[in-house]
Amino acid sequence: MKTVTTLGIGALSLAVAASASAGITSVGPDVIVGDLPNVSNYNAVGGMNAYSVGTTSCNIGDEELLWISNINQHPVIGQNLYRYHNGVMMQVGQSWLKHGFFALSGSLCDSCQGTAGSTLGVGCSDPYGSGLNGSQGGLGPRFEVNAYTGAYPYPFSNPQGSSGNSIFKRLQVPLVDVLPSEVPGAIFYIEGQYVTPDDAAAQNHYNNASYRRVNMSSNGNITITGSFQTVREQPAIMAWAAVDPDATVVPMDVQNEGRFHLGTKVIDNGDGTWTYHYAVHNLNSDRSIGSVSVNIPNGVNVTDIGFHDVHYHSGEPFDGTDWPGAVSGGTLTWATDSFAQNANANAIRWGTMYNFWYTADAAPELTSANFGLFKPGGIGSVDSIRGRVPTPMGASICLGDCDGSGTIDFNDLVEMLFAFGPNSGDACDTDESGAVDFNDLVATLFLFGPCN
């Protein structure tokens, strides 16, 4: 099995460096969400609310972006809703994908080199209002789209027909997840994301999502005010770290395949226990994630293992079965069925974020977690990626045992390279200087062998 270790907390500055940009900044076509200007609210059905979100795209690249309506050479547009409540960010709803059909030549993000509509010109913007993005006949399923390559079949499929009731294909959210009476004090964020082939071919597909904070009324209707502006080129999981200083969000990349984001937070319950929260967001990986494993040292008691996903609907084929979580052999693992068992299992697919949590009677330290990829890759490709997360501390830290395996070896040196920077209390900080650096690599070489 091949595994790749991802960047650690020091990569956070790279992940959040994108801001509300203007001007041509990219080589090739590069579509972003320049604004999320409005929301349409629809009548609830069976305890499920529905919305649609307006999106204004901008081409910040130096080439025109294809926008051809009757073939598979136009953007598809996803809409999502996120909620921050009790210190934790969760995705609570998603829509089907609006298929683009014509590009106007606005100037929201820059001066526009206008076109005839089958491309989005250099510097140009194109508004799709919430009503248009909620038009059911123009909404296609997510399962047909490879968000990393931008490829999809056209015409798109309609497993349950092209139109239906008020919530069909739209951004569906359970009422219990949005009503202020059910989640008092919650903060909500809408998100838009564009996926299109020529943007992906130019490797400009890491900045295609933007988010905006919105207000939620007592009956579950969304309103937008000028107090909160669209945060460009960042997915909504980044709002967790923006609103909560105790939360951390970092990118995790699969080489030549896609990007995830890993959010973490630990809550001290004040009674000798801590609740550990992890959120995994898939920006554009087609391979997806099918398992999450974290270290649990001997003698640490774990309770209240939890999981949260987002609802698929309107004919998407994916199985929504919750991932069971269990501790075995010093590891807590959540997993869905393997790809071989069920190709439509409930993996963390593009445009979604899943949450995992548990309570333990030990304070946190940083260790390495394993994220198993769901779909098989090609020859020589990795089967999993790794990221650093807070996990319960054992009776004592085994200095140098970066991956928490119980043995200090070459793998720990590799983990250490990705943990460089301030890391007080981390097992990678072998010399206990408060930072992981070259001196720790040298010190670890003299500790090879089992932890005592």
Short mmCIF file of C-alpha atoms in Angstrom, two decimals, residues 20-438:
data_model
loop_
_atom_site.label_atom_id
_atom_site.label_comp_id
_atom_site.label_asym_id
_atom_site.label_seq_id
_atom_site.Cartn_x
_atom_site.Cartn_y
_atom_site.Cartn_z
CA ALA A 20 -11.15 38.82 -2.92
CA SER A 21 -9.00 39.18 -6.00
CA ALA A 22 -9.30 41.47 -8.99
CA GLY A 23 -7.41 41.53 -12.23
CA ILE A 24 -5.95 38.80 -14.40
CA THR A 25 -3.92 36.51 -12.16
CA SER A 26 -3.77 33.12 -13.95
CA VAL A 27 -2.35 31.52 -17.07
CA GLY A 28 -5.10 29.93 -19.15
CA PRO A 29 -8.84 30.10 -18.46
CA ASP A 30 -9.63 30.39 -14.74
CA VAL A 31 -13.22 30.59 -13.52
CA ILE A 32 -13.99 31.66 -9.95
CA VAL A 33 -17.15 32.57 -8.06
CA GLY A 34 -16.93 36.34 -7.88
CA ASP A 35 -20.17 36.83 -5.97
CA LEU A 36 -23.07 34.99 -4.33
CA PRO A 37 -25.63 37.78 -4.71
CA ASN A 38 -29.00 36.23 -3.83
CA VAL A 39 -30.95 33.20 -2.61
CA SER A 40 -34.39 31.84 -3.53
CA ASN A 41 -36.44 30.07 -0.85
CA TYR A 42 -38.91 27.32 -1.73
CA ASN A 43 -41.74 25.61 0.16
CA ALA A 44 -40.67 22.73 2.39
CA VAL A 45 -41.78 19.17 1.60
CA GLY A 46 -41.72 16.36 4.15
CA GLY A 47 -39.51 18.24 6.60
CA MET A 48 -37.01 19.18 3.89
CA ASN A 49 -36.39 22.82 2.98
CA ALA A 50 -35.01 23.93 -0.38
CA TYR A 51 -33.05 26.90 -1.69
CA SER A 52 -31.16 27.99 -4.77
CA VAL A 53 -28.15 30.29 -4.73
CA GLY A 54 -27.23 32.92 -7.30
CA THR A 55 -23.65 32.80 -8.56
CA THR A 56 -21.66 35.34 -10.56
CA SER A 57 -18.64 33.83 -12.26
CA CYS A 58 -15.46 35.65 -13.24
CA ASN A 59 -12.70 34.59 -15.61
CA ILE A 60 -9.47 35.76 -13.97
CA GLY A 61 -7.32 33.88 -16.48
CA ASP A 62 -5.58 35.24 -19.57
CA GLU A 63 -7.59 33.07 -22.01
CA GLU A 64 -11.30 32.83 -22.79
CA LEU A 65 -13.25 30.12 -20.94
CA LEU A 66 -15.45 27.80 -23.04
CA TRP A 67 -19.20 28.16 -22.46
CA ILE A 68 -20.87 26.03 -25.17
CA SER A 69 -24.37 25.05 -24.16
CA ASN A 70 -25.25 21.89 -26.12
CA ILE A 71 -22.09 19.85 -25.55
CA ASN A 72 -19.92 19.04 -22.52
CA GLN A 73 -17.84 22.22 -22.79
CA HIS A 74 -19.53 24.54 -20.30
CA PRO A 75 -19.37 24.99 -16.51
CA VAL A 76 -21.56 23.12 -14.07
CA ILE A 77 -22.44 24.98 -10.87
CA GLY A 78 -22.93 23.43 -7.44
CA GLN A 79 -24.62 25.10 -4.47
CA ASN A 80 -24.13 24.09 -0.82
CA LEU A 81 -25.15 25.20 2.68
CA TYR A 82 -22.91 25.00 5.75
CA ARG A 83 -23.69 25.58 9.42
CA TYR A 84 -21.44 26.57 12.34
CA HIS A 85 -23.07 25.54 15.62
CA ASN A 86 -21.68 24.66 19.06
CA GLY A 87 -18.17 25.29 17.77
CA VAL A 88 -18.34 22.88 14.82
CA MET A 89 -18.77 23.45 11.06
CA MET A 90 -20.96 21.00 9.13
CA GLN A 91 -22.35 20.80 5.62
CA VAL A 92 -26.13 20.52 5.89
CA GLY A 93 -27.25 20.56 2.26
CA GLN A 94 -26.34 20.35 -1.42
CA SER A 95 -27.98 20.89 -4.79
CA TRP A 96 -27.77 19.29 -8.20
CA LEU A 97 -25.61 21.11 -10.77
CA LYS A 98 -26.75 24.02 -12.90
CA HIS A 99 -25.46 23.60 -16.47
CA GLY A 100 -24.23 26.83 -18.01
CA PHE A 101 -25.66 27.81 -21.40
CA PHE A 102 -24.60 31.39 -22.25
CA ALA A 103 -21.98 33.77 -20.87
CA LEU A 104 -22.63 37.48 -20.58
CA SER A 105 -19.80 40.03 -20.48
CA GLY A 106 -19.93 41.85 -17.16
CA SER A 107 -17.12 43.56 -15.28
CA LEU A 108 -17.56 42.51 -11.65
CA CYS A 109 -13.95 41.41 -11.17
CA ASP A 110 -12.02 43.32 -13.84
CA SER A 111 -12.35 45.17 -17.12
CA CYS A 112 -13.96 42.78 -19.59
CA GLN A 113 -12.87 41.71 -23.06
CA GLY A 114 -16.40 40.83 -24.20
CA THR A 115 -17.37 37.83 -26.33
CA ALA A 116 -20.45 36.54 -28.18
CA GLY A 117 -21.55 34.22 -25.34
CA SER A 118 -20.00 30.84 -26.19
CA THR A 119 -17.00 31.82 -24.07
CA LEU A 120 -16.50 33.89 -20.92
CA GLY A 121 -14.08 36.59 -21.97
CA VAL A 122 -10.84 37.53 -20.26
CA GLY A 123 -11.67 39.62 -17.19
CA CYS A 124 -15.41 39.14 -17.73
CA SER A 125 -18.15 38.13 -15.31
CA ASP A 126 -21.45 36.34 -15.89
CA PRO A 127 -24.39 36.47 -13.44
CA TYR A 128 -26.65 33.47 -12.92
CA GLY A 129 -29.38 34.55 -10.50
CA SER A 130 -30.81 32.27 -7.84
CA GLY A 131 -33.99 31.69 -9.86
CA LEU A 132 -31.97 30.55 -12.86
CA ASN A 133 -29.76 28.29 -10.73
CA GLY A 134 -32.92 26.77 -9.26
CA SER A 135 -34.57 26.04 -12.62
CA GLN A 136 -35.05 22.28 -12.37
CA GLY A 137 -34.83 21.50 -16.08
CA GLY A 138 -31.27 22.83 -16.20
CA LEU A 139 -30.01 20.87 -13.18
CA GLY A 140 -27.94 17.73 -13.74
CA PRO A 141 -26.61 15.14 -11.26
CA ARG A 142 -23.24 15.28 -9.54
CA PHE A 143 -22.42 11.60 -9.97
CA GLU A 144 -21.62 12.03 -13.69
CA VAL A 145 -19.00 14.75 -13.10
CA ASN A 146 -15.27 14.27 -12.53
CA ALA A 147 -14.42 17.51 -10.74
CA TYR A 148 -10.66 17.08 -11.16
CA THR A 149 -10.75 16.81 -14.96
CA GLY A 150 -14.02 18.71 -15.43
CA ALA A 151 -15.34 15.88 -17.61
CA TYR A 152 -19.01 14.88 -17.76
CA PRO A 153 -21.42 13.39 -20.32
CA TYR A 154 -23.91 15.56 -22.17
CA PRO A 155 -26.86 15.45 -22.30
CA PHE A 156 -26.91 14.78 -18.56
CA SER A 157 -29.16 12.10 -17.10
CA ASN A 158 -32.42 12.61 -15.23
CA PRO A 159 -33.05 9.39 -13.27
CA GLN A 160 -36.31 10.71 -11.81
CA GLY A 161 -37.35 13.11 -14.58
CA SER A 162 -36.48 16.70 -15.35
CA SER A 163 -38.91 18.39 -12.95
CA GLY A 164 -40.79 17.66 -9.75
CA ASN A 165 -42.01 19.25 -6.53
CA SER A 166 -40.64 22.42 -4.95
CA ILE A 167 -37.51 20.78 -3.50
CA PHE A 168 -36.61 18.48 -6.42
CA LYS A 169 -32.94 18.81 -7.46
CA ARG A 170 -32.55 22.06 -5.52
CA LEU A 171 -30.36 22.76 -2.49
CA GLN A 172 -32.12 20.51 0.02
CA VAL A 173 -31.64 20.89 3.79
CA PRO A 174 -33.54 19.22 6.66
CA LEU A 175 -35.60 21.83 8.50
CA VAL A 176 -34.24 20.60 11.84
CA ASP A 177 -30.76 21.63 10.65
CA VAL A 178 -31.67 25.26 9.97
CA LEU A 179 -34.55 26.39 12.19
CA PRO A 180 -33.25 28.75 14.91
CA SER A 181 -35.51 26.99 17.40
CA GLU A 182 -33.58 23.77 16.73
CA VAL A 183 -30.05 25.20 16.43
CA PRO A 184 -30.01 28.46 18.43
CA GLY A 185 -27.06 30.71 17.72
CA ALA A 186 -26.06 28.90 14.54
CA ILE A 187 -24.22 30.74 11.76
CA PHE A 188 -24.89 29.78 8.14
CA TYR A 189 -22.82 30.01 4.97
CA ILE A 190 -23.79 29.48 1.35
CA GLU A 191 -21.20 28.16 -1.10
CA GLY A 192 -20.97 28.09 -4.88
CA GLN A 193 -18.54 26.04 -6.98
CA TYR A 194 -17.86 25.91 -10.72
CA VAL A 195 -16.41 22.88 -12.52
CA THR A 196 -15.48 23.01 -16.20
CA PRO A 197 -13.03 21.14 -18.47
CA ASP A 198 -10.72 23.86 -19.79
CA ASP A 199 -10.28 25.43 -16.35
CA ALA A 200 -9.27 21.99 -15.04
CA ALA A 201 -6.94 21.33 -17.97
CA ALA A 202 -5.11 24.56 -17.13
CA GLN A 203 -4.72 23.35 -13.50
CA ASN A 204 -6.77 26.32 -12.31
CA HIS A 205 -9.36 24.19 -10.50
CA TYR A 206 -8.28 24.80 -6.91
CA ASN A 207 -9.95 28.23 -6.54
CA ASN A 208 -13.42 27.52 -7.97
CA ALA A 209 -15.42 27.68 -4.71
CA SER A 210 -16.46 30.79 -2.75
CA TYR A 211 -18.66 31.29 0.30
CA ARG A 212 -20.77 33.94 2.00
CA ARG A 213 -22.34 34.25 5.42
CA VAL A 214 -26.14 34.57 5.37
CA ASN A 215 -28.98 35.14 7.82
CA MET A 216 -31.57 32.49 8.70
CA SER A 217 -35.13 33.52 9.60
CA SER A 218 -37.33 31.82 12.19
CA ASN A 219 -39.11 29.79 9.49
CA GLY A 220 -35.92 28.64 7.77
CA ASN A 221 -35.76 31.23 4.98
CA ILE A 222 -32.35 32.61 4.00
CA THR A 223 -31.75 36.32 3.58
CA ILE A 224 -28.63 38.15 2.44
CA THR A 225 -27.41 41.50 3.75
CA GLY A 226 -24.55 43.75 2.78
CA SER A 227 -22.94 43.12 6.16
CA PHE A 228 -21.37 39.91 4.89
CA GLN A 229 -19.54 39.81 1.57
CA THR A 230 -18.59 36.89 -0.63
CA VAL A 231 -15.20 35.40 0.27
CA ARG A 232 -13.71 34.51 -3.10
CA GLU A 233 -11.63 31.48 -4.02
CA GLN A 234 -12.13 29.69 -0.71
CA PRO A 235 -14.52 26.82 0.11
CA ALA A 236 -16.88 27.24 3.05
CA ILE A 237 -14.84 24.98 5.35
CA MET A 238 -12.36 27.89 5.54
CA ALA A 239 -15.01 29.89 7.39
CA TRP A 240 -14.55 27.53 10.35
CA ALA A 241 -11.03 28.80 11.01
CA ALA A 242 -12.12 32.36 10.22
CA VAL A 243 -14.91 32.39 12.81
CA ASP A 244 -13.30 30.12 15.43
CA PRO A 245 -9.70 30.67 16.61
CA ASP A 246 -9.58 27.14 18.04
CA ALA A 247 -10.25 25.51 14.66
CA THR A 248 -7.57 24.70 12.10
CA VAL A 249 -8.07 24.01 8.38
CA VAL A 250 -5.30 22.76 6.06
CA PRO A 251 -5.21 21.39 2.50
CA MET A 252 -4.48 17.74 1.71
CA ASP A 253 -3.58 16.95 -1.90
CA VAL A 254 -3.54 13.69 -3.82
CA GLN A 255 -0.71 14.11 -6.29
CA ASN A 256 -2.06 14.70 -9.81
CA GLU A 257 -5.61 13.92 -8.69
CA GLY A 258 -7.36 16.36 -6.37
CA ARG A 259 -7.54 18.41 -3.19
CA PHE A 260 -9.16 17.85 0.19
CA HIS A 261 -9.31 20.15 3.21
CA LEU A 262 -8.90 18.87 6.76
CA GLY A 263 -10.52 20.79 9.60
CA THR A 264 -9.83 19.98 13.26
CA LYS A 265 -10.83 21.22 16.68
CA VAL A 266 -10.62 19.88 20.25
CA ILE A 267 -13.09 20.95 22.93
CA ASP A 268 -12.07 20.65 26.59
CA ASN A 269 -15.22 19.46 28.37
CA GLY A 270 -13.89 20.54 31.77
CA ASP A 271 -14.46 17.13 33.35
CA GLY A 272 -11.26 15.34 32.41
CA THR A 273 -12.47 14.54 28.90
CA TRP A 274 -11.96 16.17 25.50
CA THR A 275 -14.11 15.95 22.38
CA TYR A 276 -12.14 15.62 19.15
CA HIS A 277 -13.71 16.96 15.95
CA TYR A 278 -12.49 16.34 12.40
CA ALA A 279 -14.04 17.59 9.14
CA VAL A 280 -12.93 16.32 5.73
CA HIS A 281 -13.92 18.39 2.69
CA ASN A 282 -13.43 17.12 -0.86
CA LEU A 283 -12.92 20.04 -3.21
CA ASN A 284 -12.36 18.17 -6.47
CA SER A 285 -10.96 14.66 -6.00
CA ASP A 286 -12.69 12.02 -8.10
CA ARG A 287 -11.08 9.18 -6.14
CA SER A 288 -12.78 10.41 -2.94
CA ILE A 289 -12.12 9.22 0.63
CA GLY A 290 -13.56 6.00 2.04
CA SER A 291 -11.93 5.66 5.46
CA VAL A 292 -10.48 7.79 8.27
CA SER A 293 -8.14 6.34 10.93
CA VAL A 294 -6.61 8.05 13.99
CA ASN A 295 -4.34 6.83 16.80
CA ILE A 296 -5.80 5.89 20.19
CA PRO A 297 -3.07 5.03 22.76
CA ASN A 298 -3.41 2.12 25.15
CA GLY A 299 -5.33 3.02 28.29
CA VAL A 300 -7.32 5.85 26.70
CA ASN A 301 -11.09 5.42 26.95
CA VAL A 302 -13.15 6.51 23.94
CA THR A 303 -16.89 7.19 23.98
CA ASP A 304 -19.53 9.01 21.93
CA ILE A 305 -18.10 8.15 18.50
CA GLY A 306 -20.01 10.20 15.92
CA PHE A 307 -20.40 10.81 12.20
CA HIS A 308 -22.25 13.32 10.00
CA ASP A 309 -22.67 13.42 6.23
CA VAL A 310 -24.79 15.36 3.75
CA HIS A 311 -28.03 14.21 2.12
CA TYR A 312 -28.03 13.04 -1.53
CA HIS A 313 -31.38 13.30 -3.29
CA SER A 314 -33.50 13.47 -6.46
CA GLY A 315 -32.06 10.32 -8.01
CA GLU A 316 -28.35 10.52 -7.18
CA PRO A 317 -27.31 6.85 -6.86
CA PHE A 318 -25.08 7.09 -3.79
CA ASP A 319 -25.79 5.02 -0.69
CA GLY A 320 -26.22 7.35 2.30
CA THR A 321 -25.39 4.77 4.99
CA ASP A 322 -23.53 6.32 7.94
CA TRP A 323 -19.95 5.24 8.49
CA PRO A 324 -19.54 3.08 11.61
CA GLY A 325 -16.62 3.98 13.88
CA ALA A 326 -14.80 1.51 16.11
CA VAL A 327 -11.54 1.22 18.07
CA SER A 328 -9.31 -1.76 17.36
CA GLY A 329 -5.60 -2.33 17.91
CA GLY A 330 -4.85 1.24 18.97
CA THR A 331 -6.69 2.82 16.04
CA LEU A 332 -10.12 4.40 15.73
CA THR A 333 -11.41 3.90 12.19
CA TRP A 334 -14.50 5.10 10.38
CA ALA A 335 -15.14 3.51 6.98
CA THR A 336 -17.76 3.06 4.31
CA ASP A 337 -17.92 -0.01 2.06
CA SER A 338 -14.96 -0.45 -0.27
CA PHE A 339 -15.24 0.39 -3.95
CA ALA A 340 -15.12 -3.33 -4.76
CA GLN A 341 -18.05 -3.95 -2.42
CA ASN A 342 -20.18 -1.04 -3.61
CA ALA A 343 -19.10 1.50 -6.22
CA ASN A 344 -21.91 3.79 -5.00
CA ALA A 345 -20.94 3.61 -1.32
CA ASN A 346 -21.09 6.74 0.83
CA ALA A 347 -17.57 8.03 0.13
CA ILE A 348 -16.57 11.68 0.67
CA ARG A 349 -17.10 12.76 -2.92
CA TRP A 350 -16.33 16.12 -4.51
CA GLY A 351 -18.25 19.12 -3.23
CA THR A 352 -19.08 17.49 0.12
CA MET A 353 -17.76 17.58 3.68
CA TYR A 354 -18.16 14.85 6.32
CA ASN A 355 -17.61 15.15 10.09
CA PHE A 356 -16.14 12.69 12.59
CA TRP A 357 -15.90 13.03 16.37
CA TYR A 358 -15.38 11.19 19.65
CA THR A 359 -14.73 11.89 23.32
CA ALA A 360 -11.60 10.66 25.12
CA ASP A 361 -10.22 10.93 28.65
CA ALA A 362 -6.83 12.26 27.51
CA ALA A 363 -5.58 15.67 26.41
CA PRO A 364 -4.54 16.22 22.78
CA GLU A 365 -1.25 15.89 20.98
CA LEU A 366 -0.55 16.07 17.25
CA THR A 367 -0.15 12.76 15.44
CA SER A 368 -0.62 11.45 11.93
CA ALA A 369 -4.02 10.28 10.66
CA ASN A 370 -4.65 8.09 7.62
CA PHE A 371 -7.26 8.88 4.98
CA GLY A 372 -7.96 5.94 2.67
CA LEU A 373 -8.84 6.75 -0.94
CA PHE A 374 -12.06 5.16 -2.15
CA LYS A 375 -11.64 4.65 -5.90
CA PRO A 376 -8.65 2.65 -7.17
CA GLY A 377 -5.92 4.63 -8.86
CA GLY A 378 -3.60 3.78 -11.71
CA ILE A 379 -0.35 1.86 -11.54
CA GLY A 380 2.00 3.44 -9.01
CA SER A 381 -0.69 5.65 -7.48
CA VAL A 382 -1.16 6.01 -3.74
CA ASP A 383 -3.90 4.25 -1.76
CA SER A 384 -4.11 6.81 1.03
CA ILE A 385 -2.96 10.22 2.19
CA ARG A 386 -1.93 11.34 5.66
CA GLY A 387 -2.52 14.49 7.63
CA ARG A 388 -1.67 15.68 11.12
CA VAL A 389 -4.54 15.86 13.58
CA PRO A 390 -4.96 16.21 17.36
CA THR A 391 -5.48 12.83 19.02
CA PRO A 392 -5.46 11.71 22.68
CA MET A 393 -2.08 11.70 24.35
CA GLY A 394 -0.79 8.45 25.81
CA ALA A 395 0.69 8.07 29.27
CA SER A 396 3.78 9.77 27.90
CA ILE A 397 4.86 11.08 24.51
CA CYS A 398 7.32 8.88 22.69
CA LEU A 399 9.55 11.62 21.35
CA GLY A 400 10.44 10.97 17.73
CA ASP A 401 7.47 8.67 17.08
CA CYS A 402 5.78 11.14 14.72
CA ASP A 403 3.30 8.69 13.22
CA GLY A 404 2.30 7.19 16.57
CA SER A 405 3.17 3.66 15.45
CA GLY A 406 5.03 2.76 18.66
CA THR A 407 8.31 2.43 16.77
CA ILE A 408 10.74 5.16 15.71
CA ASP A 409 11.87 4.53 12.14
CA PHE A 410 12.32 6.08 8.70
CA ASN A 411 8.59 6.80 8.41
CA ASP A 412 8.89 9.19 11.35
CA LEU A 413 11.62 11.15 9.59
CA VAL A 414 9.30 11.60 6.61
CA GLU A 415 6.45 12.74 8.87
CA MET A 416 8.85 15.15 10.57
CA LEU A 417 9.69 16.90 7.30
CA PHE A 418 6.03 17.80 6.86
CA ALA A 419 5.69 19.00 10.46
CA PHE A 420 8.47 21.62 10.31
CA GLY A 421 7.52 24.76 12.21
CA PRO A 422 6.20 25.63 15.69
CA ASN A 423 4.82 22.42 17.22
CA SER A 424 5.11 22.52 20.99
CA GLY A 425 4.07 19.26 22.62
CA ASP A 426 4.32 17.31 19.37
CA ALA A 427 6.08 13.94 19.29
CA CYS A 428 7.95 15.26 16.24
CA ASP A 429 9.60 17.90 18.47
CA THR A 430 12.21 15.38 19.58
CA ASP A 431 14.47 17.89 21.31
CA GLU A 432 11.45 19.62 22.95
CA SER A 433 12.53 23.03 21.68
CA GLY A 434 8.98 24.09 20.80
CA ALA A 435 9.58 23.75 17.06
CA VAL A 436 10.20 20.90 14.63
CA ASP A 437 13.37 21.50 12.63
CA PHE A 438 16.60 19.91 11.37
#
